[in-house]
CSV table of C-alpha atoms and ligand atoms in Angstrom, one decimal:
chain,number,residue,atom,x,y,z
A,1,UNK,CA,44.5,-3.1,-47.3
A,2,UNK,CA,45.7,-5.7,-45.0
A,3,UNK,CA,47.4,-3.1,-42.6
A,4,UNK,CA,44.6,-1.0,-42.6
A,5,UNK,CA,42.3,-3.8,-41.4
A,6,UNK,CA,44.7,-4.5,-38.6
A,7,UNK,CA,44.8,-0.9,-37.2
A,8,UNK,CA,40.9,-0.8,-37.5
A,9,UNK,CA,40.8,-3.8,-35.5
A,10,UNK,CA,43.3,-2.4,-33.2
A,11,UNK,CA,41.4,0.6,-32.7
A,12,UNK,CA,38.2,-1.2,-32.3
A,13,UNK,CA,39.6,-3.5,-29.8
A,14,UNK,CA,41.0,-0.9,-27.5
A,15,UNK,CA,37.7,1.1,-28.1
A,16,UNK,CA,35.9,-2.1,-26.6
A,17,UNK,CA,38.1,-2.8,-24.0
A,18,UNK,CA,38.1,1.2,-22.6
A,19,UNK,CA,34.3,0.9,-23.0
A,20,UNK,CA,34.3,-2.5,-20.7
A,21,UNK,CA,36.7,-0.8,-18.5
A,22,UNK,CA,34.7,2.2,-17.9
A,23,UNK,CA,31.4,0.2,-17.4
A,24,UNK,CA,33.1,-1.5,-14.7
A,25,UNK,CA,34.9,1.1,-12.9
A,26,UNK,CA,31.3,2.9,-13.3
A,27,UNK,CA,29.3,0.1,-11.3
A,28,UNK,CA,27.7,0.9,-8.3
A,29,UNK,CA,26.1,-0.1,-5.5
A,30,UNK,CA,22.2,1.1,-5.7
A,31,UNK,CA,20.0,0.8,-1.9
A,32,UNK,CA,16.7,0.1,-2.3
A,33,UNK,CA,14.1,-0.3,0.6
A,34,UNK,CA,12.3,-3.9,-0.3
A,35,UNK,CA,9.8,-5.2,2.3
A,36,UNK,CA,9.5,-6.8,4.4
A,37,UNK,CA,5.6,-7.7,4.7
A,38,UNK,CA,4.3,-10.4,2.5
A,39,UNK,CA,5.5,-10.8,-0.8
A,40,UNK,CA,7.3,-7.5,-1.2
A,41,UNK,CA,10.4,-8.5,-0.4
A,42,UNK,CA,10.6,-11.5,-2.6
A,43,UNK,CA,9.4,-9.7,-5.7
A,44,UNK,CA,11.3,-6.4,-5.2
A,45,UNK,CA,14.7,-7.9,-4.7
A,46,UNK,CA,14.0,-10.6,-7.6
A,47,UNK,CA,13.5,-7.5,-10.0
A,48,UNK,CA,16.2,-5.1,-8.4
A,49,UNK,CA,18.5,-8.2,-8.7
A,50,UNK,CA,17.5,-8.6,-12.4
A,51,UNK,CA,18.2,-5.0,-13.2
A,52,UNK,CA,21.6,-5.4,-11.7
A,53,UNK,CA,22.5,-8.2,-13.6
A,54,UNK,CA,21.6,-6.2,-16.9
A,55,UNK,CA,23.5,-3.2,-15.9
A,56,UNK,CA,26.4,-4.5,-14.0
A,57,UNK,CA,25.4,-2.7,-11.0
A,58,UNK,CA,24.5,-4.3,-7.7
A,59,UNK,CA,21.8,-4.0,-5.1
A,60,UNK,CA,21.5,-3.6,-1.7
A,61,UNK,CA,18.4,-3.8,0.7
A,62,UNK,CA,17.9,-1.4,3.5
A,63,UNK,CA,14.8,-3.3,4.6
A,64,UNK,CA,12.5,-0.7,6.5
A,65,UNK,CA,9.9,-1.4,9.4
A,66,UNK,CA,6.7,-3.0,8.0
A,67,UNK,CA,4.4,-0.3,9.2
A,68,UNK,CA,3.9,2.9,6.6
A,69,UNK,CA,4.1,5.1,9.6
A,70,UNK,CA,7.2,3.7,10.8
A,71,UNK,CA,8.7,3.8,7.3
A,72,UNK,CA,7.9,7.3,7.1
A,73,UNK,CA,9.5,8.4,10.5
A,74,UNK,CA,12.8,6.6,9.2
A,75,UNK,CA,12.6,8.2,6.0
A,76,UNK,CA,12.3,11.5,7.7
A,77,UNK,CA,15.5,11.0,10.0
A,78,UNK,CA,17.5,9.6,7.3
A,79,UNK,CA,16.3,12.8,5.2
A,80,UNK,CA,17.1,15.2,8.0
A,81,UNK,CA,20.6,13.7,8.1
A,82,UNK,CA,20.8,14.3,4.1
A,83,UNK,CA,21.7,10.8,4.4
A,84,UNK,CA,22.7,9.3,1.0
A,85,UNK,CA,22.6,5.7,2.5
A,86,UNK,CA,19.5,4.7,0.5
A,87,UNK,CA,18.8,5.8,-3.1
A,88,UNK,CA,15.4,4.5,-3.8
A,89,UNK,CA,12.6,4.3,-1.6
A,90,UNK,CA,9.2,2.6,-1.8
A,91,UNK,CA,7.0,5.9,-1.6
A,92,UNK,CA,3.3,5.6,0.0
A,93,UNK,CA,0.4,7.4,-2.0
A,94,UNK,CA,-0.4,9.1,1.0
A,95,UNK,CA,3.4,10.8,1.2
A,96,UNK,CA,4.7,12.8,-2.0
A,97,UNK,CA,3.4,16.0,-0.6
A,98,UNK,CA,5.1,15.3,2.8
A,99,UNK,CA,8.6,14.3,1.3
A,100,UNK,CA,8.4,16.8,-1.4
A,101,UNK,CA,11.8,18.5,-0.3
A,102,UNK,CA,13.9,15.4,-0.4
A,103,UNK,CA,12.6,13.4,-3.6
A,104,UNK,CA,14.4,14.0,-7.0
A,105,UNK,CA,12.4,15.2,-10.0
A,106,UNK,CA,11.9,12.1,-12.1
A,107,UNK,CA,10.8,14.1,-15.0
A,108,UNK,CA,14.0,15.1,-16.8
A,109,UNK,CA,15.0,11.5,-16.7
A,110,UNK,CA,11.9,9.5,-17.2
A,111,UNK,CA,11.4,9.8,-21.1
A,112,UNK,CA,7.8,10.8,-20.7
A,113,UNK,CA,7.3,7.1,-19.6
A,114,UNK,CA,4.9,8.3,-16.8
A,115,UNK,CA,2.2,9.1,-19.5
A,116,UNK,CA,1.5,5.5,-19.5
A,117,UNK,CA,0.5,5.3,-16.1
A,118,UNK,CA,-2.8,6.2,-14.6
A,119,UNK,CA,-3.4,10.1,-14.8
A,120,UNK,CA,-4.4,10.2,-11.4
A,121,UNK,CA,-1.6,8.4,-10.0
A,122,UNK,CA,0.8,10.8,-11.5
A,123,UNK,CA,-1.2,13.8,-10.5
A,124,UNK,CA,-0.9,12.6,-6.9
A,125,UNK,CA,3.1,12.0,-7.3
A,126,UNK,CA,3.5,15.1,-8.8
A,127,UNK,CA,3.9,17.9,-6.5
A,128,UNK,CA,5.1,21.5,-7.9
A,129,UNK,CA,5.3,20.1,-11.3
A,130,UNK,CA,7.9,17.6,-10.2
A,131,UNK,CA,7.4,14.2,-10.6
A,132,UNK,CA,8.6,12.6,-7.0
A,133,UNK,CA,7.9,9.1,-7.5
A,134,UNK,CA,6.9,6.9,-10.6
A,135,UNK,CA,3.8,4.7,-10.1
A,136,UNK,CA,4.7,1.4,-9.2
A,137,UNK,CA,1.3,-0.7,-7.5
A,138,UNK,CA,-2.0,0.8,-6.6
A,139,UNK,CA,-4.2,-0.8,-3.9
A,140,UNK,CA,-7.6,-0.5,-2.4
A,141,UNK,CA,-9.5,-2.0,0.8
A,142,UNK,CA,-11.2,-5.2,-0.2
A,143,UNK,CA,-13.5,-7.5,1.8
A,144,UNK,CA,-12.2,-11.3,1.5
A,145,UNK,CA,-14.5,-14.3,2.7
A,146,UNK,CA,-14.9,-18.0,3.1
A,147,UNK,CA,-16.8,-18.9,0.0
A,148,UNK,CA,-16.8,-22.2,1.7
A,149,UNK,CA,-18.4,-21.1,5.2
A,150,UNK,CA,-20.8,-18.6,3.4
A,151,UNK,CA,-22.5,-21.6,1.7
A,152,UNK,CA,-22.2,-23.8,4.6
A,153,UNK,CA,-24.4,-21.4,6.8
A,154,UNK,CA,-26.7,-20.4,3.8
A,155,UNK,CA,-25.3,-16.6,3.9
A,156,UNK,CA,-24.5,-14.1,1.1
A,157,UNK,CA,-21.9,-11.8,0.6
A,158,UNK,CA,-22.5,-9.1,2.9
A,159,UNK,CA,-23.2,-5.3,1.2
A,160,UNK,CA,-23.7,-3.6,4.6
A,161,UNK,CA,-21.6,-3.6,7.9
A,162,UNK,CA,-24.7,-4.7,9.8
A,163,UNK,CA,-24.8,-8.1,7.3
A,164,UNK,CA,-21.4,-8.3,8.1
A,165,UNK,CA,-21.9,-8.3,11.5
A,166,UNK,CA,-24.7,-10.6,12.1
A,167,UNK,CA,-22.9,-13.3,9.4
A,168,UNK,CA,-19.8,-13.2,11.7
A,169,UNK,CA,-22.0,-13.7,14.7
A,170,UNK,CA,-23.4,-17.0,13.3
A,171,UNK,CA,-20.6,-18.2,11.4
A,172,UNK,CA,-18.0,-17.8,14.5
A,173,UNK,CA,-20.8,-19.3,17.1
A,174,UNK,CA,-21.4,-22.2,14.8
A,175,UNK,CA,-17.6,-22.8,14.3
A,176,UNK,CA,-17.1,-22.4,17.8
A,177,UNK,CA,-19.8,-24.8,18.8
A,178,UNK,CA,-17.5,-27.5,17.0
A,179,UNK,CA,-14.7,-26.8,19.2
A,180,UNK,CA,-12.7,-24.3,17.1
A,181,UNK,CA,-12.5,-21.9,19.9
A,182,UNK,CA,-9.9,-19.8,17.6
A,183,UNK,CA,-12.5,-18.9,15.1
A,184,UNK,CA,-13.2,-15.5,14.5
A,185,UNK,CA,-15.4,-13.4,12.6
A,186,UNK,CA,-13.8,-10.7,10.9
A,187,UNK,CA,-9.8,-9.4,11.0
A,188,UNK,CA,-8.7,-6.2,10.0
A,189,UNK,CA,-6.0,-3.5,10.6
A,190,UNK,CA,-6.6,-2.2,14.3
A,191,UNK,CA,-3.4,-1.3,15.4
A,192,UNK,CA,-2.6,2.7,16.1
A,193,UNK,CA,-1.0,3.5,12.6
A,194,UNK,CA,-1.6,4.2,8.9
A,195,UNK,CA,-3.8,1.3,8.2
A,196,UNK,CA,-6.2,2.1,10.9
A,197,UNK,CA,-6.6,5.5,9.2
A,198,UNK,CA,-7.4,3.7,6.2
A,199,UNK,CA,-9.4,0.9,7.9
A,200,UNK,CA,-11.5,4.0,9.7
A,201,UNK,CA,-11.7,5.9,6.7
A,202,UNK,CA,-13.6,3.1,5.2
A,203,UNK,CA,-16.0,2.5,7.9
A,204,UNK,CA,-16.7,6.4,8.5
A,205,UNK,CA,-16.6,7.2,4.5
A,206,UNK,CA,-19.0,4.1,3.8
A,207,UNK,CA,-21.5,5.3,6.2
A,208,UNK,CA,-22.0,8.6,4.7
A,209,UNK,CA,-19.5,10.5,7.2
A,210,UNK,CA,-16.9,11.9,5.0
A,211,UNK,CA,-13.2,11.9,4.6
A,212,UNK,CA,-12.1,13.9,8.1
A,213,UNK,CA,-11.2,17.0,6.1
A,214,UNK,CA,-12.9,17.4,2.9
A,215,UNK,CA,-11.4,18.6,-0.6
A,216,UNK,CA,-11.7,22.2,0.6
A,217,UNK,CA,-9.4,21.8,3.9
A,218,UNK,CA,-13.1,22.1,6.0
A,219,UNK,CA,-12.7,19.8,9.0
A,220,UNK,CA,-15.8,17.2,8.5
A,221,UNK,CA,-15.1,14.4,10.9
A,222,UNK,CA,-17.8,15.7,13.8
A,223,UNK,CA,-20.7,14.0,12.3
A,224,UNK,CA,-23.3,11.8,13.6
A,225,UNK,CA,-22.7,9.0,11.2
A,226,UNK,CA,-18.8,9.1,11.8
A,227,UNK,CA,-19.5,8.6,15.6
A,228,UNK,CA,-21.6,5.8,15.0
A,229,UNK,CA,-19.0,4.2,12.4
A,230,UNK,CA,-16.6,4.0,15.1
A,231,UNK,CA,-18.8,2.8,17.8
A,232,UNK,CA,-19.8,0.0,15.2
A,233,UNK,CA,-16.1,-0.9,15.3
A,234,UNK,CA,-15.9,-1.0,19.0
A,235,UNK,CA,-18.9,-3.5,19.2
A,236,UNK,CA,-16.8,-5.7,16.9
A,237,UNK,CA,-14.0,-6.1,19.5
A,238,UNK,CA,-14.2,-9.1,21.7
A,239,UNK,CA,-17.3,-10.7,19.9
A,240,UNK,CA,-16.7,-11.1,16.3
A,241,UNK,CA,-13.2,-9.6,16.4
A,242,UNK,CA,-10.3,-10.7,18.4
A,243,UNK,CA,-9.0,-7.9,21.1
A,244,UNK,CA,-5.4,-8.5,19.7
A,245,UNK,CA,-6.8,-6.7,16.3
A,246,UNK,CA,-5.7,-3.5,18.2
A,247,UNK,CA,-2.2,-4.2,17.5
A,248,UNK,CA,-2.8,-6.2,13.9
A,249,UNK,CA,-1.1,-4.6,11.1
A,250,UNK,CA,-1.8,-6.2,7.5
A,251,UNK,CA,0.4,-9.3,7.8
A,252,UNK,CA,-1.1,-10.3,11.3
A,253,UNK,CA,-4.9,-10.2,9.7
A,254,UNK,CA,-3.7,-12.4,7.0
A,255,UNK,CA,-2.2,-14.9,9.1
A,256,UNK,CA,-5.2,-15.4,11.0
A,257,UNK,CA,-7.4,-15.6,7.8
A,258,UNK,CA,-4.8,-17.5,6.1
A,259,UNK,CA,-4.5,-20.4,9.0
A,260,UNK,CA,-8.4,-20.4,8.0
A,261,UNK,CA,-9.3,-18.8,11.6
A,262,UNK,CA,-11.5,-16.1,10.2
A,263,UNK,CA,-14.8,-15.9,8.3
A,264,UNK,CA,-13.7,-12.2,6.8
A,265,UNK,CA,-10.8,-10.4,6.6
A,266,UNK,CA,-10.1,-6.7,5.4
A,267,UNK,CA,-7.0,-6.5,3.2
A,268,UNK,CA,-5.3,-4.9,0.3
A,269,UNK,CA,-4.8,-6.9,-3.1
A,270,UNK,CA,-1.2,-8.3,-1.9
A,271,UNK,CA,-2.9,-11.0,0.1
A,272,UNK,CA,-5.1,-12.4,-2.6
A,273,UNK,CA,-1.8,-14.5,-4.3
A,274,UNK,CA,-0.7,-15.5,-0.9
A,275,UNK,CA,-4.2,-16.8,0.2
A,276,UNK,CA,-3.9,-19.1,-3.4
A,277,UNK,CA,-0.4,-20.6,-2.3
A,278,UNK,CA,0.0,-24.0,-1.6
A,279,UNK,CA,1.0,-23.8,2.1
A,280,UNK,CA,-2.4,-21.7,2.6
A,281,UNK,CA,-5.2,-23.5,4.3
A,282,UNK,CA,-7.8,-21.7,2.7
A,283,UNK,CA,-6.4,-22.2,-1.0
A,284,UNK,CA,-9.4,-22.0,-3.0
A,285,UNK,CA,-11.9,-21.3,-0.8
A,286,UNK,CA,-11.7,-17.5,-0.8
A,287,UNK,CA,-13.8,-14.8,-2.6
A,288,UNK,CA,-13.1,-11.5,-2.9
A,289,UNK,CA,-16.0,-8.6,-2.9
A,290,UNK,CA,-16.4,-4.7,-2.2
A,291,UNK,CA,-16.3,-3.6,1.2
A,292,UNK,CA,-19.9,-3.6,2.9
A,293,UNK,CA,-21.1,0.0,3.3
A,294,UNK,CA,-23.7,2.6,2.0
A,295,UNK,CA,-22.1,3.8,-0.4
A,296,UNK,CA,-19.1,1.2,-0.1
A,297,UNK,CA,-16.0,2.9,0.4
A,298,UNK,CA,-12.6,1.6,-0.1
A,299,UNK,CA,-9.4,3.8,0.9
A,300,UNK,CA,-6.9,4.5,-2.2
A,301,UNK,CA,-3.5,2.9,-1.4
A,302,UNK,CA,-0.2,2.1,-3.1
A,303,UNK,CA,3.3,2.7,-3.6
A,304,UNK,CA,5.4,4.0,-6.0
A,305,UNK,CA,9.2,4.6,-6.2
A,306,UNK,CA,11.5,7.6,-5.7
A,307,UNK,CA,15.0,8.9,-5.5
A,308,UNK,CA,16.3,10.3,-2.5
A,309,UNK,CA,17.8,13.8,-3.4
A,310,UNK,CA,20.7,12.9,-1.4
A,311,UNK,CA,21.8,9.8,-3.6
A,312,UNK,CA,25.3,10.0,-5.3
A,313,UNK,CA,24.0,7.9,-7.8
A,314,UNK,CA,20.6,9.5,-8.8
A,315,UNK,CA,20.8,8.9,-12.5
A,316,UNK,CA,21.4,5.2,-12.2
A,317,UNK,CA,18.8,4.9,-9.0
A,318,UNK,CA,16.5,6.6,-11.7
A,319,UNK,CA,17.3,4.0,-14.3
A,320,UNK,CA,16.6,1.4,-11.6
A,321,UNK,CA,12.9,3.2,-10.7
A,322,UNK,CA,11.9,3.0,-14.3
A,323,UNK,CA,12.7,-0.6,-14.9
A,324,UNK,CA,11.0,-1.8,-11.7
A,325,UNK,CA,7.7,0.5,-12.6
A,326,UNK,CA,7.9,-0.7,-16.4
A,327,UNK,CA,5.1,-2.9,-18.0
A,328,UNK,CA,7.3,-5.9,-17.9
A,329,UNK,CA,7.8,-6.2,-14.2
A,330,UNK,CA,4.6,-4.6,-13.1
A,331,UNK,CA,2.7,-7.7,-15.2
A,332,UNK,CA,5.3,-10.1,-13.5
A,333,UNK,CA,4.4,-8.5,-10.1
A,334,UNK,CA,0.5,-8.8,-10.9
A,335,UNK,CA,0.7,-12.2,-11.8
A,336,UNK,CA,2.7,-13.8,-9.2
A,337,UNK,CA,1.9,-11.4,-6.2
A,338,UNK,CA,-1.3,-10.2,-7.1
A,339,UNK,CA,0.0,-6.4,-6.9
A,340,UNK,CA,-2.6,-3.9,-9.1
A,341,UNK,CA,-0.5,-2.5,-11.9
A,342,UNK,CA,-0.7,1.1,-12.5
A,343,UNK,CA,-0.7,0.8,-16.1
A,344,UNK,CA,-4.0,0.5,-17.8
A,345,UNK,CA,-3.1,-1.5,-20.6
A,346,UNK,CA,-2.2,-4.0,-18.2
A,347,UNK,CA,-5.9,-4.4,-17.0
A,348,UNK,CA,-6.6,-5.9,-20.7
A,349,UNK,CA,-3.9,-8.3,-20.5
A,350,UNK,CA,-5.4,-11.6,-19.9
A,351,UNK,CA,-2.6,-13.3,-18.2
A,352,UNK,CA,-2.9,-10.7,-15.5
A,353,UNK,CA,-6.8,-11.0,-15.1
A,354,UNK,CA,-6.9,-14.7,-15.1
A,355,UNK,CA,-4.5,-14.9,-12.2
A,356,UNK,CA,-6.7,-12.2,-10.1
A,357,UNK,CA,-10.4,-12.1,-11.6
A,358,UNK,CA,-11.0,-9.4,-8.8
A,359,UNK,CA,-8.8,-6.9,-10.9
A,360,UNK,CA,-11.4,-6.5,-13.8
A,361,UNK,CA,-14.4,-7.8,-11.7
A,362,UNK,CA,-13.9,-5.1,-9.4
A,363,UNK,CA,-12.7,-2.5,-11.4
A,364,UNK,CA,-15.2,0.1,-10.1
A,365,UNK,CA,-13.9,-0.5,-6.7
A,366,UNK,CA,-10.3,0.8,-7.9
A,367,UNK,CA,-11.6,3.4,-10.1
A,368,UNK,CA,-13.8,4.8,-7.4
A,369,UNK,CA,-11.3,4.6,-4.1
A,370,UNK,CA,-11.6,7.1,-1.3
A,371,UNK,CA,-8.5,9.1,-1.0
A,372,UNK,CA,-7.1,10.1,2.3
A,373,UNK,CA,-7.2,13.7,2.8
A,374,UNK,CA,-3.6,13.9,1.9
A,375,UNK,CA,-3.9,17.2,-1.0
A,376,UNK,CA,-5.9,19.2,1.5
A,377,UNK,CA,-3.8,18.9,4.4
A,378,UNK,CA,-0.5,18.7,2.7
A,379,UNK,CA,2.9,18.6,4.7
A,380,UNK,CA,0.3,18.1,8.2
A,381,UNK,CA,-1.2,15.1,6.7
A,382,UNK,CA,0.6,12.6,9.3
A,383,UNK,CA,-0.4,14.7,12.1
A,384,UNK,CA,-4.2,14.5,10.6
A,385,UNK,CA,-3.9,10.6,10.5
A,386,UNK,CA,-2.2,10.1,13.8
A,387,UNK,CA,-5.1,12.4,15.7
A,388,UNK,CA,-7.7,10.2,13.6
A,389,UNK,CA,-5.9,6.7,13.9
A,390,UNK,CA,-5.5,7.4,17.8
A,391,UNK,CA,-9.2,8.8,18.0
A,392,UNK,CA,-10.3,5.5,16.2
A,393,UNK,CA,-8.2,3.2,18.7
A,394,UNK,CA,-9.5,4.7,21.7
A,395,UNK,CA,-12.9,4.2,20.8
A,396,UNK,CA,-12.4,0.6,19.8
A,397,UNK,CA,-10.2,0.3,22.9
A,398,UNK,CA,-13.8,1.3,25.1
A,399,UNK,CA,-11.7,4.2,26.4
A,400,UNK,CA,-14.5,6.7,25.1
A,401,UNK,CA,-17.5,6.9,22.6
A,402,UNK,CA,-17.8,7.5,19.4
A,403,UNK,CA,-19.6,10.9,19.9
A,404,UNK,CA,-16.7,12.0,22.3
A,405,UNK,CA,-13.9,11.1,20.2
A,406,UNK,CA,-15.2,12.9,16.9
A,407,UNK,CA,-15.9,15.8,19.1
A,408,UNK,CA,-12.1,16.1,20.5
A,409,UNK,CA,-10.8,15.0,17.1
A,410,UNK,CA,-12.3,18.2,15.6
A,411,UNK,CA,-10.8,20.5,18.1
A,412,UNK,CA,-7.6,18.4,17.6
A,413,UNK,CA,-7.3,19.2,14.0
A,414,UNK,CA,-8.5,22.7,14.5
A,415,UNK,CA,-5.3,23.3,16.6
A,416,UNK,CA,-3.2,20.9,14.0
A,417,UNK,CA,-4.6,23.7,11.3
A,418,UNK,CA,-4.6,26.8,13.1
A,419,UNK,CA,-5.1,29.1,10.2
A,420,UNK,CA,-4.7,27.3,7.2
A,421,UNK,CA,-3.3,23.4,6.3
B,1,GLC,C1,-1.2,-0.4,2.2
B,1,GLC,C2,-1.0,0.6,1.2
B,1,GLC,C3,-1.0,2.2,1.8
B,1,GLC,C4,-1.3,2.3,3.1
B,1,GLC,C5,-1.1,1.1,3.7
B,1,GLC,C6,-1.5,1.3,5.3
B,1,GLC,O1,0.1,-0.7,2.0
B,1,GLC,O2,-0.9,0.5,0.1
B,1,GLC,O3,-1.2,3.3,0.7
B,1,GLC,O4,-1.0,3.6,3.6
B,1,GLC,O5,-1.5,0.2,3.6
B,1,GLC,O6,-0.9,0.5,6.5
């Protein structure tokens, strides 16, 4: 009996040793693209490293550029070279169709976990039946405003762009008359990049001017409401908006607003948590509302996690993706970083909604946000977006009028489409 126990003990010990060695020898380094904007890098790396501690693998960050447009260009270079340098990539809501040939189908590895997420996001991330990215967080454009200043000037939260313009003029003039010459009425994302496509789509769509290209693939941008919406944005530059906005991404706008130098800001949900930090000059003074418009339109955004087809450790990378997109991690990111979860169940979680009142009070904004015309234009979407943001940028730089710009844009889009998208 005793010798049998000893044999059993020895067998078990060598088995455990073998498993341990095996685990160790299989530990790999997984490279993920985290950051660089806002709190993205902090939260992304925090949980990627938590996964590494649990699994014995290690994490390397491949820090991409901040602009979505530049991220896409970089990914395309990596993919063209079939580079295995990056395993896990942050994928913009606008991209699954564009990157479909280079992302791994996660369906065989996901154990059906995608079914817990919003079906519309899963559908967006599924191309030709392949699940190309797991939903990570969702975005919609929001209006941030200074509660204290609206109260001081007896103004209400604007529901039209005209109301926003006149409130911004009044408060800017009032604050400047007291010597605050750096104070501005309204800041947003006006640089020629994907962020301007999102902002300008809100102006156009929120004026009844459509979505550039409609769901059937018809080019609809050449209309009077769209032209007027772009003209209105041009009228802000140098009046209620600093001319520097023509070079602003999300973080530049947040910097101005967080330093108490603007009445209104258009931005995504992530800004909320940062505005409430102790080092924020506007902590406790900020409200969030739906964007002005008739009807109000918020562009749908968001980021998801995909695995490169060229990854040498694809199934381990997929395991990291499933961890990062899990309810546990999404909850922590929602509370600490105000990243909107992609799991409907989390919107009933009081810890999350207490930290971010807007996630429940503006639930219709998230439910009805306007998609960029990615599905209709497929692989040609980046060119469509580039033509649109360049047109908007030209109008805002006063190099052309809204009317001329939408006319020229229509013919440019016809060239891009040729026979079909
Ligand atoms: C946000 C959105 C993303 C969008 C980008 C534009 O990150 O989530 O969808 O493309 O802003 O700047």
